[in-house]
PDB file of C-alpha atoms in Angstrom:
ATOM      1  CA  UNK A   1     -36.018   5.776  -8.039  1.00 43.00           C
ATOM      2  CA  UNK A   2     -33.260   8.189  -9.009  1.00 44.00           C
ATOM      3  CA  UNK A   3     -29.851   6.591  -9.321  1.00 41.00           C
ATOM      4  CA  UNK A   4     -27.359   8.361  -7.130  1.00 42.00           C
ATOM      5  CA  UNK A   5     -23.815   8.942  -8.324  1.00 38.00           C
ATOM      6  CA  UNK A   6     -21.121   7.374  -6.128  1.00 38.00           C
ATOM      7  CA  UNK A   7     -20.002  10.657  -4.594  1.00 34.00           C
ATOM      8  CA  UNK A   8     -23.457  11.038  -3.047  1.00 38.00           C
ATOM      9  CA  UNK A   9     -23.288   7.570  -1.526  1.00 40.00           C
ATOM     10  CA  UNK A  10     -19.715   7.812  -0.280  1.00 40.00           C
ATOM     11  CA  UNK A  11     -18.312  11.134   0.784  1.00 42.00           C
ATOM     12  CA  UNK A  12     -14.641  11.774  -0.080  1.00 41.00           C
ATOM     13  CA  UNK A  13     -12.468  10.173   2.542  1.00 42.00           C
ATOM     14  CA  UNK A  14     -15.071   7.580   3.567  1.00 44.00           C
ATOM     15  CA  UNK A  15     -14.233   4.205   2.024  1.00 46.00           C
ATOM     16  CA  UNK A  16     -17.034   1.669   2.056  1.00 42.00           C
ATOM     17  CA  UNK A  17     -16.257  -1.129   4.550  1.00 39.00           C
ATOM     18  CA  UNK A  18     -16.330  -3.689   1.727  1.00 42.00           C
ATOM     19  CA  UNK A  19     -13.590  -1.850  -0.107  1.00 44.00           C
ATOM     20  CA  UNK A  20     -15.531   0.547  -2.313  1.00 44.00           C
ATOM     21  CA  UNK A  21     -17.306  -2.235  -4.195  1.00 41.00           C
ATOM     22  CA  UNK A  22     -19.923   0.231  -5.340  1.00 37.00           C
ATOM     23  CA  UNK A  23     -17.303   1.673  -7.643  1.00 40.00           C
ATOM     24  CA  UNK A  24     -16.904  -1.628  -9.480  1.00 42.00           C
ATOM     25  CA  UNK A  25     -19.489  -0.678 -12.085  1.00 39.00           C
ATOM     26  CA  UNK A  26     -19.547   0.664 -15.641  1.00 42.00           C
ATOM     27  CA  UNK A  27     -18.021   4.123 -15.904  1.00 44.00           C
ATOM     28  CA  UNK A  28     -17.554   6.677 -18.638  1.00 43.00           C
ATOM     29  CA  UNK A  29     -15.749  10.007 -18.503  1.00 43.00           C
ATOM     30  CA  UNK A  30     -18.165  12.945 -18.763  1.00 51.00           C
ATOM     31  CA  UNK A  31     -15.458  14.777 -20.785  1.00 53.00           C
ATOM     32  CA  UNK A  32     -13.760  13.365 -23.877  1.00 57.00           C
ATOM     33  CA  UNK A  33     -10.195  13.999 -22.726  1.00 75.00           C
ATOM     34  CA  UNK A  34      -8.591  11.058 -20.897  1.00 88.00           C
ATOM     35  CA  UNK A  35      -7.689  10.891 -17.214  1.00 96.00           C
ATOM     36  CA  UNK A  36      -4.126   9.810 -16.546  1.00 98.00           C
ATOM     37  CA  UNK A  37      -3.355   7.647 -13.540  1.00 98.00           C
ATOM     38  CA  UNK A  38      -0.027   8.154 -11.775  1.00 98.00           C
ATOM     39  CA  UNK A  39       1.179   5.631  -9.215  1.00 97.00           C
ATOM     40  CA  UNK A  40       3.477   7.523  -6.864  1.00 97.00           C
ATOM     41  CA  UNK A  41       5.923   5.576  -4.689  1.00 93.00           C
ATOM     42  CA  UNK A  42       8.710   6.735  -2.396  1.00 88.00           C
ATOM     43  CA  UNK A  43      11.644   5.121  -4.171  1.00 82.00           C
ATOM     44  CA  UNK A  44      15.306   5.384  -3.257  1.00 73.00           C
ATOM     45  CA  UNK A  45      18.466   6.670  -4.909  1.00 64.00           C
ATOM     46  CA  UNK A  46      20.433   3.756  -3.406  1.00 62.00           C
ATOM     47  CA  UNK A  47      17.952   0.871  -3.841  1.00 60.00           C
ATOM     48  CA  UNK A  48      15.934   0.939  -7.058  1.00 61.00           C
ATOM     49  CA  UNK A  49      13.885  -2.210  -6.417  1.00 62.00           C
ATOM     50  CA  UNK A  50      10.691  -0.145  -6.171  1.00 67.00           C
ATOM     51  CA  UNK A  51      10.432   0.089  -9.954  1.00 71.00           C
ATOM     52  CA  UNK A  52      10.261  -3.696 -10.183  1.00 78.00           C
ATOM     53  CA  UNK A  53       7.222  -3.682  -7.893  1.00 83.00           C
ATOM     54  CA  UNK A  54       5.430  -0.660  -9.400  1.00 88.00           C
ATOM     55  CA  UNK A  55       5.772  -1.529 -13.097  1.00 89.00           C
ATOM     56  CA  UNK A  56       3.598  -4.695 -12.893  1.00 91.00           C
ATOM     57  CA  UNK A  57       0.927  -2.770 -10.972  1.00 93.00           C
ATOM     58  CA  UNK A  58       0.874  -0.068 -13.641  1.00 93.00           C
ATOM     59  CA  UNK A  59       0.612  -2.705 -16.371  1.00 93.00           C
ATOM     60  CA  UNK A  60      -2.299  -4.422 -14.607  1.00 93.00           C
ATOM     61  CA  UNK A  61      -4.159  -1.130 -14.159  1.00 95.00           C
ATOM     62  CA  UNK A  62      -3.686  -0.182 -17.809  1.00 93.00           C
ATOM     63  CA  UNK A  63      -5.986  -3.059 -18.834  1.00 88.00           C
ATOM     64  CA  UNK A  64      -9.723  -2.471 -18.615  1.00 80.00           C
ATOM     65  CA  UNK A  65      -9.312   0.809 -16.760  1.00 83.00           C
ATOM     66  CA  UNK A  66     -11.049   4.169 -17.275  1.00 89.00           C
ATOM     67  CA  UNK A  67      -7.623   5.793 -16.805  1.00 95.00           C
ATOM     68  CA  UNK A  68      -5.159   6.348 -19.617  1.00 94.00           C
ATOM     69  CA  UNK A  69      -2.228   6.382 -19.607  1.00 97.00           C
ATOM     70  CA  UNK A  70      -1.075   4.694 -16.391  1.00 97.00           C
ATOM     71  CA  UNK A  71       2.391   5.827 -15.271  1.00 97.00           C
ATOM     72  CA  UNK A  72       4.768   5.035 -12.438  1.00 95.00           C
ATOM     73  CA  UNK A  73       6.495   7.911 -10.618  1.00 95.00           C
ATOM     74  CA  UNK A  74       8.686   8.296  -7.563  1.00 94.00           C
ATOM     75  CA  UNK A  75       9.542  10.865  -4.959  1.00 91.00           C
ATOM     76  CA  UNK A  76      13.209   9.914  -4.493  1.00 87.00           C
ATOM     77  CA  UNK A  77      14.264   8.354  -7.789  1.00 88.00           C
ATOM     78  CA  UNK A  78      13.636   8.622 -11.522  1.00 91.00           C
ATOM     79  CA  UNK A  79      11.181   8.989 -13.053  1.00 93.00           C
ATOM     80  CA  UNK A  80      10.269  11.687 -10.540  1.00 95.00           C
ATOM     81  CA  UNK A  81       6.711  12.837 -10.096  1.00 96.00           C
ATOM     82  CA  UNK A  82       7.399  16.315 -11.474  1.00 96.00           C
ATOM     83  CA  UNK A  83       8.822  14.876 -14.705  1.00 97.00           C
ATOM     84  CA  UNK A  84       5.968  12.416 -15.156  1.00 97.00           C
ATOM     85  CA  UNK A  85       3.277  15.054 -14.634  1.00 98.00           C
ATOM     86  CA  UNK A  86       4.952  17.464 -17.054  1.00 97.00           C
ATOM     87  CA  UNK A  87       5.091  14.807 -19.795  1.00 97.00           C
ATOM     88  CA  UNK A  88       1.524  13.506 -19.529  1.00 97.00           C
ATOM     89  CA  UNK A  89      -0.594  13.749 -22.710  1.00 95.00           C
ATOM     90  CA  UNK A  90      -3.729  14.437 -20.643  1.00 94.00           C
ATOM     91  CA  UNK A  91      -4.591  17.672 -18.855  1.00 95.00           C
ATOM     92  CA  UNK A  92      -6.083  15.687 -15.961  1.00 97.00           C
ATOM     93  CA  UNK A  93      -4.263  13.271 -13.683  1.00 98.00           C
ATOM     94  CA  UNK A  94      -5.256  11.182 -10.686  1.00 98.00           C
ATOM     95  CA  UNK A  95      -2.316  10.478  -8.354  1.00 99.00           C
ATOM     96  CA  UNK A  96      -2.482   7.439  -6.057  1.00 98.00           C
ATOM     97  CA  UNK A  97       0.282   7.539  -3.416  1.00 98.00           C
ATOM     98  CA  UNK A  98       1.584   4.009  -2.922  1.00 96.00           C
ATOM     99  CA  UNK A  99       2.534   4.776   0.656  1.00 95.00           C
ATOM    100  CA  UNK A 100       1.486   2.529   3.499  1.00 93.00           C
ATOM    101  CA  UNK A 101       0.301   5.375   5.685  1.00 92.00           C
ATOM    102  CA  UNK A 102      -0.947   8.933   5.355  1.00 91.00           C
ATOM    103  CA  UNK A 103       2.055  10.025   7.376  1.00 87.00           C
ATOM    104  CA  UNK A 104       4.777  12.630   6.900  1.00 86.00           C
ATOM    105  CA  UNK A 105       5.385  12.251   3.167  1.00 89.00           C
ATOM    106  CA  UNK A 106       2.022  11.139   1.811  1.00 94.00           C
ATOM    107  CA  UNK A 107      -0.063  13.290   4.122  1.00 92.00           C
ATOM    108  CA  UNK A 108       1.994  16.468   4.271  1.00 92.00           C
ATOM    109  CA  UNK A 109       5.144  16.822   2.151  1.00 94.00           C
ATOM    110  CA  UNK A 110       3.779  15.688  -1.213  1.00 96.00           C
ATOM    111  CA  UNK A 111       0.463  17.603  -1.117  1.00 97.00           C
ATOM    112  CA  UNK A 112       2.258  20.776  -0.015  1.00 97.00           C
ATOM    113  CA  UNK A 113       4.899  20.439  -2.723  1.00 96.00           C
ATOM    114  CA  UNK A 114       2.258  20.005  -5.429  1.00 96.00           C
ATOM    115  CA  UNK A 115       0.131  22.836  -4.005  1.00 97.00           C
ATOM    116  CA  UNK A 116      -2.914  20.663  -3.351  1.00 98.00           C
ATOM    117  CA  UNK A 117      -5.897  21.576  -1.206  1.00 97.00           C
ATOM    118  CA  UNK A 118      -6.688  18.645   1.092  1.00 97.00           C
ATOM    119  CA  UNK A 119     -10.165  17.718   2.293  1.00 95.00           C
ATOM    120  CA  UNK A 120     -11.087  14.414   3.963  1.00 93.00           C
ATOM    121  CA  UNK A 121      -7.849  12.855   2.782  1.00 94.00           C
ATOM    122  CA  UNK A 122      -8.281  13.745  -0.907  1.00 97.00           C
ATOM    123  CA  UNK A 123      -6.330  16.574  -2.531  1.00 98.00           C
ATOM    124  CA  UNK A 124      -7.161  18.752  -5.528  1.00 98.00           C
ATOM    125  CA  UNK A 125      -5.259  21.455  -7.346  1.00 98.00           C
ATOM    126  CA  UNK A 126      -3.469  22.431 -10.516  1.00 97.00           C
ATOM    127  CA  UNK A 127       0.234  22.037 -11.290  1.00 96.00           C
ATOM    128  CA  UNK A 128       2.319  21.576 -14.430  1.00 96.00           C
ATOM    129  CA  UNK A 129      -0.662  22.945 -16.412  1.00 95.00           C
ATOM    130  CA  UNK A 130      -2.789  19.993 -15.361  1.00 96.00           C
ATOM    131  CA  UNK A 131      -5.747  19.478 -13.076  1.00 98.00           C
ATOM    132  CA  UNK A 132      -4.768  17.069 -10.316  1.00 98.00           C
ATOM    133  CA  UNK A 133      -6.653  14.931  -7.849  1.00 98.00           C
ATOM    134  CA  UNK A 134      -4.708  13.152  -5.138  1.00 98.00           C
ATOM    135  CA  UNK A 135      -6.160   9.927  -3.734  1.00 98.00           C
ATOM    136  CA  UNK A 136      -5.848   8.553  -0.260  1.00 98.00           C
ATOM    137  CA  UNK A 137      -2.713   6.411   0.270  1.00 97.00           C
ATOM    138  CA  UNK A 138      -2.761   2.680  -0.371  1.00 97.00           C
ATOM    139  CA  UNK A 139      -2.183   2.016   3.326  1.00 96.00           C
ATOM    140  CA  UNK A 140      -5.583   3.550   4.156  1.00 95.00           C
ATOM    141  CA  UNK A 141      -7.623   1.031   2.145  1.00 97.00           C
ATOM    142  CA  UNK A 142      -9.591  -1.334   4.437  1.00 96.00           C
ATOM    143  CA  UNK A 143      -9.039  -4.215   2.019  1.00 98.00           C
ATOM    144  CA  UNK A 144      -5.355  -4.241   2.902  1.00 98.00           C
ATOM    145  CA  UNK A 145      -6.005  -6.332   6.027  1.00 98.00           C
ATOM    146  CA  UNK A 146      -7.203  -9.357   4.048  1.00 98.00           C
ATOM    147  CA  UNK A 147      -4.331  -9.025   1.567  1.00 98.00           C
ATOM    148  CA  UNK A 148      -1.830  -8.916   4.452  1.00 98.00           C
ATOM    149  CA  UNK A 149      -3.413 -11.968   6.068  1.00 98.00           C
ATOM    150  CA  UNK A 150      -3.281 -13.921   2.824  1.00 98.00           C
ATOM    151  CA  UNK A 151       0.346 -12.935   2.262  1.00 97.00           C
ATOM    152  CA  UNK A 152       1.243 -14.086   5.771  1.00 98.00           C
ATOM    153  CA  UNK A 153      -0.396 -17.486   5.290  1.00 98.00           C
ATOM    154  CA  UNK A 154       1.167 -17.969   1.847  1.00 97.00           C
ATOM    155  CA  UNK A 155       4.682 -18.703   3.170  1.00 97.00           C
ATOM    156  CA  UNK A 156       3.591 -21.407   5.620  1.00 98.00           C
ATOM    157  CA  UNK A 157       3.364 -25.116   4.806  1.00 96.00           C
ATOM    158  CA  UNK A 158      -0.232 -26.152   4.037  1.00 94.00           C
ATOM    159  CA  UNK A 159      -0.426 -28.467   7.044  1.00 94.00           C
ATOM    160  CA  UNK A 160       0.146 -25.664   9.581  1.00 93.00           C
ATOM    161  CA  UNK A 161      -2.659 -24.162  11.649  1.00 95.00           C
ATOM    162  CA  UNK A 162      -1.702 -20.491  12.072  1.00 96.00           C
ATOM    163  CA  UNK A 163      -4.857 -19.679  14.030  1.00 97.00           C
ATOM    164  CA  UNK A 164      -3.646 -21.995  16.772  1.00 96.00           C
ATOM    165  CA  UNK A 165       0.081 -21.398  17.094  1.00 97.00           C
ATOM    166  CA  UNK A 166       1.337 -18.611  14.800  1.00 98.00           C
ATOM    167  CA  UNK A 167       1.903 -14.912  15.400  1.00 99.00           C
ATOM    168  CA  UNK A 168       1.864 -12.431  12.517  1.00 99.00           C
ATOM    169  CA  UNK A 169       4.072  -9.339  12.699  1.00 98.00           C
ATOM    170  CA  UNK A 170       3.653  -6.313  10.441  1.00 98.00           C
ATOM    171  CA  UNK A 171       7.131  -4.777  10.467  1.00 96.00           C
ATOM    172  CA  UNK A 172       6.550  -1.105   9.723  1.00 94.00           C
ATOM    173  CA  UNK A 173       8.687   2.016   9.682  1.00 89.00           C
ATOM    174  CA  UNK A 174       7.025   4.332  12.191  1.00 88.00           C
ATOM    175  CA  UNK A 175       8.285   7.798  13.032  1.00 83.00           C
ATOM    176  CA  UNK A 176       7.890  10.169  15.988  1.00 84.00           C
ATOM    177  CA  UNK A 177       7.400  12.994  13.436  1.00 81.00           C
ATOM    178  CA  UNK A 178       3.901  11.854  12.517  1.00 80.00           C
ATOM    179  CA  UNK A 179       1.680   9.584  14.612  1.00 85.00           C
ATOM    180  CA  UNK A 180      -0.341   8.659  11.537  1.00 88.00           C
ATOM    181  CA  UNK A 181       2.555   6.525  10.290  1.00 87.00           C
ATOM    182  CA  UNK A 182       2.119   4.190  13.253  1.00 92.00           C
ATOM    183  CA  UNK A 183      -1.648   4.392  13.482  1.00 95.00           C
ATOM    184  CA  UNK A 184      -2.314   3.240   9.918  1.00 95.00           C
ATOM    185  CA  UNK A 185      -0.185   0.116  10.382  1.00 96.00           C
ATOM    186  CA  UNK A 186      -1.953  -0.632  13.669  1.00 97.00           C
ATOM    187  CA  UNK A 187      -5.312  -0.264  11.912  1.00 97.00           C
ATOM    188  CA  UNK A 188      -4.348  -2.932   9.378  1.00 98.00           C
ATOM    189  CA  UNK A 189      -3.082  -5.180  12.185  1.00 98.00           C
ATOM    190  CA  UNK A 190      -6.432  -4.828  13.937  1.00 98.00           C
ATOM    191  CA  UNK A 191      -8.187  -5.770  10.697  1.00 98.00           C
ATOM    192  CA  UNK A 192      -6.089  -8.915  10.327  1.00 99.00           C
ATOM    193  CA  UNK A 193      -6.749  -9.748  13.971  1.00 99.00           C
ATOM    194  CA  UNK A 194     -10.499  -9.621  13.335  1.00 98.00           C
ATOM    195  CA  UNK A 195     -10.129 -12.206  10.564  1.00 98.00           C
ATOM    196  CA  UNK A 196      -9.065 -14.775  13.169  1.00 98.00           C
ATOM    197  CA  UNK A 197      -6.430 -16.325  10.913  1.00 98.00           C
ATOM    198  CA  UNK A 198      -3.535 -16.019  13.371  1.00 99.00           C
ATOM    199  CA  UNK A 199      -3.171 -16.633  17.085  1.00 98.00           C
ATOM    200  CA  UNK A 200      -1.614 -13.176  17.501  1.00 98.00           C
ATOM    201  CA  UNK A 201      -1.151 -10.109  15.288  1.00 99.00           C
ATOM    202  CA  UNK A 202       1.315  -7.345  16.152  1.00 98.00           C
ATOM    203  CA  UNK A 203       2.479  -4.085  14.578  1.00 98.00           C
ATOM    204  CA  UNK A 204       6.177  -3.448  15.312  1.00 98.00           C
ATOM    205  CA  UNK A 205       8.399  -0.635  14.059  1.00 96.00           C
ATOM    206  CA  UNK A 206      11.908   0.358  13.020  1.00 94.00           C
ATOM    207  CA  UNK A 207      11.941   3.850  14.549  1.00 92.00           C
ATOM    208  CA  UNK A 208       9.646   3.642  17.557  1.00 94.00           C
ATOM    209  CA  UNK A 209       8.357   1.217  20.180  1.00 95.00           C
ATOM    210  CA  UNK A 210       7.288  -1.517  20.102  1.00 97.00           C
ATOM    211  CA  UNK A 211      10.403  -2.275  18.076  1.00 97.00           C
ATOM    212  CA  UNK A 212      10.946  -5.074  15.590  1.00 97.00           C
ATOM    213  CA  UNK A 213      13.934  -6.492  17.493  1.00 97.00           C
ATOM    214  CA  UNK A 214      11.672  -7.140  20.501  1.00 98.00           C
ATOM    215  CA  UNK A 215       9.391  -9.559  18.600  1.00 98.00           C
ATOM    216  CA  UNK A 216      10.531 -12.518  20.709  1.00 98.00           C
ATOM    217  CA  UNK A 217       9.616 -10.737  23.931  1.00 98.00           C
ATOM    218  CA  UNK A 218       6.225  -9.595  22.638  1.00 98.00           C
ATOM    219  CA  UNK A 219       5.037 -12.895  21.173  1.00 97.00           C
ATOM    220  CA  UNK A 220       4.991 -16.245  22.938  1.00 93.00           C
ATOM    221  CA  UNK A 221       3.984 -18.348  19.921  1.00 98.00           C
ATOM    222  CA  UNK A 222       6.289 -21.083  18.569  1.00 98.00           C
ATOM    223  CA  UNK A 223       5.943 -19.798  14.994  1.00 98.00           C
ATOM    224  CA  UNK A 224       6.201 -16.170  13.854  1.00 98.00           C
ATOM    225  CA  UNK A 225       5.512 -14.815  10.365  1.00 98.00           C
ATOM    226  CA  UNK A 226       6.867 -11.351   9.550  1.00 98.00           C
ATOM    227  CA  UNK A 227       5.633  -9.128   6.713  1.00 97.00           C
ATOM    228  CA  UNK A 228       8.053  -6.309   5.854  1.00 95.00           C
ATOM    229  CA  UNK A 229       5.539  -3.446   5.717  1.00 94.00           C
ATOM    230  CA  UNK A 230       7.174  -1.859   2.686  1.00 91.00           C
ATOM    231  CA  UNK A 231       6.149  -1.786  -0.948  1.00 89.00           C
ATOM    232  CA  UNK A 232       9.543  -3.044  -2.169  1.00 80.00           C
ATOM    233  CA  UNK A 233      12.475  -4.710  -0.466  1.00 74.00           C
ATOM    234  CA  UNK A 234      14.862  -1.747  -0.609  1.00 63.00           C
ATOM    235  CA  UNK A 235      16.983  -0.799   2.383  1.00 60.00           C
ATOM    236  CA  UNK A 236      14.299  -1.319   5.025  1.00 56.00           C
ATOM    237  CA  UNK A 237      12.561  -4.430   3.723  1.00 62.00           C
ATOM    238  CA  UNK A 238      15.639  -6.134   2.316  1.00 63.00           C
ATOM    239  CA  UNK A 239      18.258  -5.272   4.942  1.00 85.00           C
ATOM    240  CA  UNK A 240      17.090  -3.417   8.057  1.00 90.00           C
ATOM    241  CA  UNK A 241      14.129  -5.619   8.946  1.00 93.00           C
ATOM    242  CA  UNK A 242      15.921  -9.003   8.547  1.00 94.00           C
ATOM    243  CA  UNK A 243      18.815  -7.752  10.674  1.00 94.00           C
ATOM    244  CA  UNK A 244      16.490  -6.359  13.343  1.00 95.00           C
ATOM    245  CA  UNK A 245      14.761  -9.749  13.465  1.00 96.00           C
ATOM    246  CA  UNK A 246      18.101 -11.381  14.247  1.00 95.00           C
ATOM    247  CA  UNK A 247      19.706 -12.323  10.922  1.00 92.00           C
ATOM    248  CA  UNK A 248      23.477 -12.006  10.579  1.00 93.00           C
ATOM    249  CA  UNK A 249      24.197  -8.762   8.671  1.00 92.00           C
ATOM    250  CA  UNK A 250      27.005 -10.311   6.641  1.00 93.00           C
ATOM    251  CA  UNK A 251      24.790 -13.239   5.629  1.00 91.00           C
ATOM    252  CA  UNK A 252      21.995 -10.889   4.561  1.00 89.00           C
ATOM    253  CA  UNK A 253      24.427  -8.831   2.491  1.00 89.00           C
ATOM    254  CA  UNK A 254      25.804 -11.977   0.824  1.00 91.00           C
ATOM    255  CA  UNK A 255      22.341 -13.262  -0.090  1.00 88.00           C
ATOM    256  CA  UNK A 256      21.346  -9.906  -1.548  1.00 83.00           C
ATOM    257  CA  UNK A 257      24.573  -9.745  -3.554  1.00 85.00           C
ATOM    258  CA  UNK A 258      23.685 -13.172  -4.964  1.00 88.00           C
ATOM    259  CA  UNK A 259      20.188 -11.842  -5.770  1.00 86.00           C
ATOM    260  CA  UNK A 260      18.632 -14.227  -3.266  1.00 88.00           C
ATOM    261  CA  UNK A 261      15.936 -13.535  -0.687  1.00 87.00           C
ATOM    262  CA  UNK A 262      17.484 -11.942   2.413  1.00 88.00           C
ATOM    263  CA  UNK A 263      15.735 -14.374   4.760  1.00 92.00           C
ATOM    264  CA  UNK A 264      15.785 -18.189   4.836  1.00 94.00           C
ATOM    265  CA  UNK A 265      12.425 -19.733   5.771  1.00 96.00           C
ATOM    266  CA  UNK A 266      12.180 -20.903   8.455  1.00 98.00           C
ATOM    267  CA  UNK A 267      15.016 -19.506  10.545  1.00 97.00           C
ATOM    268  CA  UNK A 268      15.261 -20.753  14.166  1.00 98.00           C
ATOM    269  CA  UNK A 269      15.635 -17.874  16.630  1.00 97.00           C
ATOM    270  CA  UNK A 270      14.980 -17.697  20.384  1.00 96.00           C
ATOM    271  CA  UNK A 271      13.494 -21.183  20.297  1.00 97.00           C
ATOM    272  CA  UNK A 272      10.932 -20.265  17.595  1.00 97.00           C
ATOM    273  CA  UNK A 273      10.477 -20.692  13.868  1.00 98.00           C
ATOM    274  CA  UNK A 274      10.608 -17.328  12.116  1.00 98.00           C
ATOM    275  CA  UNK A 275       9.205 -16.995   8.602  1.00 98.00           C
ATOM    276  CA  UNK A 276       9.455 -13.858   6.499  1.00 97.00           C
ATOM    277  CA  UNK A 277       7.306 -12.973   3.472  1.00 96.00           C
ATOM    278  CA  UNK A 278       8.351 -10.848   0.511  1.00 92.00           C
ATOM    279  CA  UNK A 279       7.513  -7.162   0.807  1.00 91.00           C
ATOM    280  CA  UNK A 280       3.873  -6.165   0.592  1.00 91.00           C
ATOM    281  CA  UNK A 281       4.303  -5.057  -3.026  1.00 88.00           C
ATOM    282  CA  UNK A 282       4.473  -8.736  -4.023  1.00 86.00           C
ATOM    283  CA  UNK A 283       0.973  -9.477  -2.715  1.00 92.00           C
ATOM    284  CA  UNK A 284      -1.745 -10.307  -5.259  1.00 90.00           C
ATOM    285  CA  UNK A 285      -4.760  -8.022  -5.310  1.00 93.00           C
ATOM    286  CA  UNK A 286      -3.044  -4.675  -4.798  1.00 96.00           C
ATOM    287  CA  UNK A 287      -4.036  -3.379  -8.249  1.00 95.00           C
ATOM    288  CA  UNK A 288      -7.713  -3.723  -7.338  1.00 96.00           C
ATOM    289  CA  UNK A 289      -7.269  -1.627  -4.197  1.00 97.00           C
ATOM    290  CA  UNK A 290      -5.331   1.025  -6.127  1.00 97.00           C
ATOM    291  CA  UNK A 291      -8.061   1.208  -8.755  1.00 97.00           C
ATOM    292  CA  UNK A 292     -10.723   1.682  -6.092  1.00 97.00           C
ATOM    293  CA  UNK A 293      -8.774   4.500  -4.451  1.00 98.00           C
ATOM    294  CA  UNK A 294      -8.342   6.179  -7.845  1.00 98.00           C
ATOM    295  CA  UNK A 295     -12.064   5.814  -8.597  1.00 96.00           C
ATOM    296  CA  UNK A 296     -12.951   7.347  -5.235  1.00 97.00           C
ATOM    297  CA  UNK A 297     -10.721  10.349  -5.877  1.00 97.00           C
ATOM    298  CA  UNK A 298     -11.891  10.832  -9.473  1.00 96.00           C
ATOM    299  CA  UNK A 299     -15.508  10.659  -8.348  1.00 95.00           C
ATOM    300  CA  UNK A 300     -14.828  13.294  -5.694  1.00 96.00           C
ATOM    301  CA  UNK A 301     -13.482  15.546  -8.460  1.00 94.00           C
ATOM    302  CA  UNK A 302     -16.623  14.876 -10.552  1.00 93.00           C
ATOM    303  CA  UNK A 303     -14.404  13.415 -13.282  1.00 92.00           C
ATOM    304  CA  UNK A 304     -16.234  10.108 -13.502  1.00 79.00           C
ATOM    305  CA  UNK A 305     -19.913   9.420 -13.861  1.00 59.00           C
ATOM    306  CA  UNK A 306     -21.041   6.054 -12.548  1.00 43.00           C
ATOM    307  CA  UNK A 307     -24.293   4.169 -12.930  1.00 30.00           C
ATOM    308  CA  UNK A 308     -25.118   1.831 -10.093  1.00 29.00           C
ATOM    309  CA  UNK A 309     -25.785  -1.740 -11.037  1.00 29.00           C
ATOM    310  CA  UNK A 310     -29.468  -2.675 -10.946  1.00 27.00           C
ATOM    311  CA  UNK A 311     -30.219  -3.674  -7.389  1.00 29.00           C
ATOM    312  CA  UNK A 312     -33.963  -3.502  -7.197  1.00 33.00           C
ATOM    313  CA  UNK A 313     -34.179   0.191  -6.354  1.00 34.00           C
TER     314      UNK A 313
END
């Protein structure tokens, strides 16, 4: 039977429920020139912690990857995406937006700025004298639910039973400007809920209801675990979210100045135990999801040729 290339099995924009496992197979570029991989994060001019989260991901993806080189880039801080693209040695680049939703920036501002044509969540175009393909954002990968659940359980003592008495909160940004920002976080929350690892799972937001500061009204469980739904601590994950949860602003500022975690686990609030994880960028397994998103986009651009593993066909 004829072996079908991956883009015939999975249309662009349609991730396999198992997390694109069909792309975990031997690949070779049909052209001799390399394909660069650019990890694009939001970044901040005031809080540069994003680089500390992105650099290890880039290093992990540089090993055993069909992409070369692997570079980190940012929208709001150096090295900016325009500079990175202009300096690439390859004339082809796959950009994976490390955004946790396909909202205002990842879904609209960045593709428009780079002049990309979007179809089913994947963008293609040419800029800086290079052919570009733009993958779907990290927050759209279905495997993110399991990673979030594992991160939530990792901060609890081993003797706890989170399925019986613990609520998990994904503390996202949200924005009235783009409903996708909220919807993608809620989709991950629903995925964690289906795992059955926590008694409750909620998606709460900084800029829209249901709001993070209302966690104690929304959940009735004696133990609450909060995941700052950001890639790096930064302003939102390191300051805004702890304060919205109920931490003293001065205490948070002092811990950050001492280069300590902004939250003390557990913190008693409203008669509950509140635990807070590091930002999502600290979770193991993210590099695998990023690679799968890049492979999906490169396959849609016909840049990669894949042979399916022998499966009896």
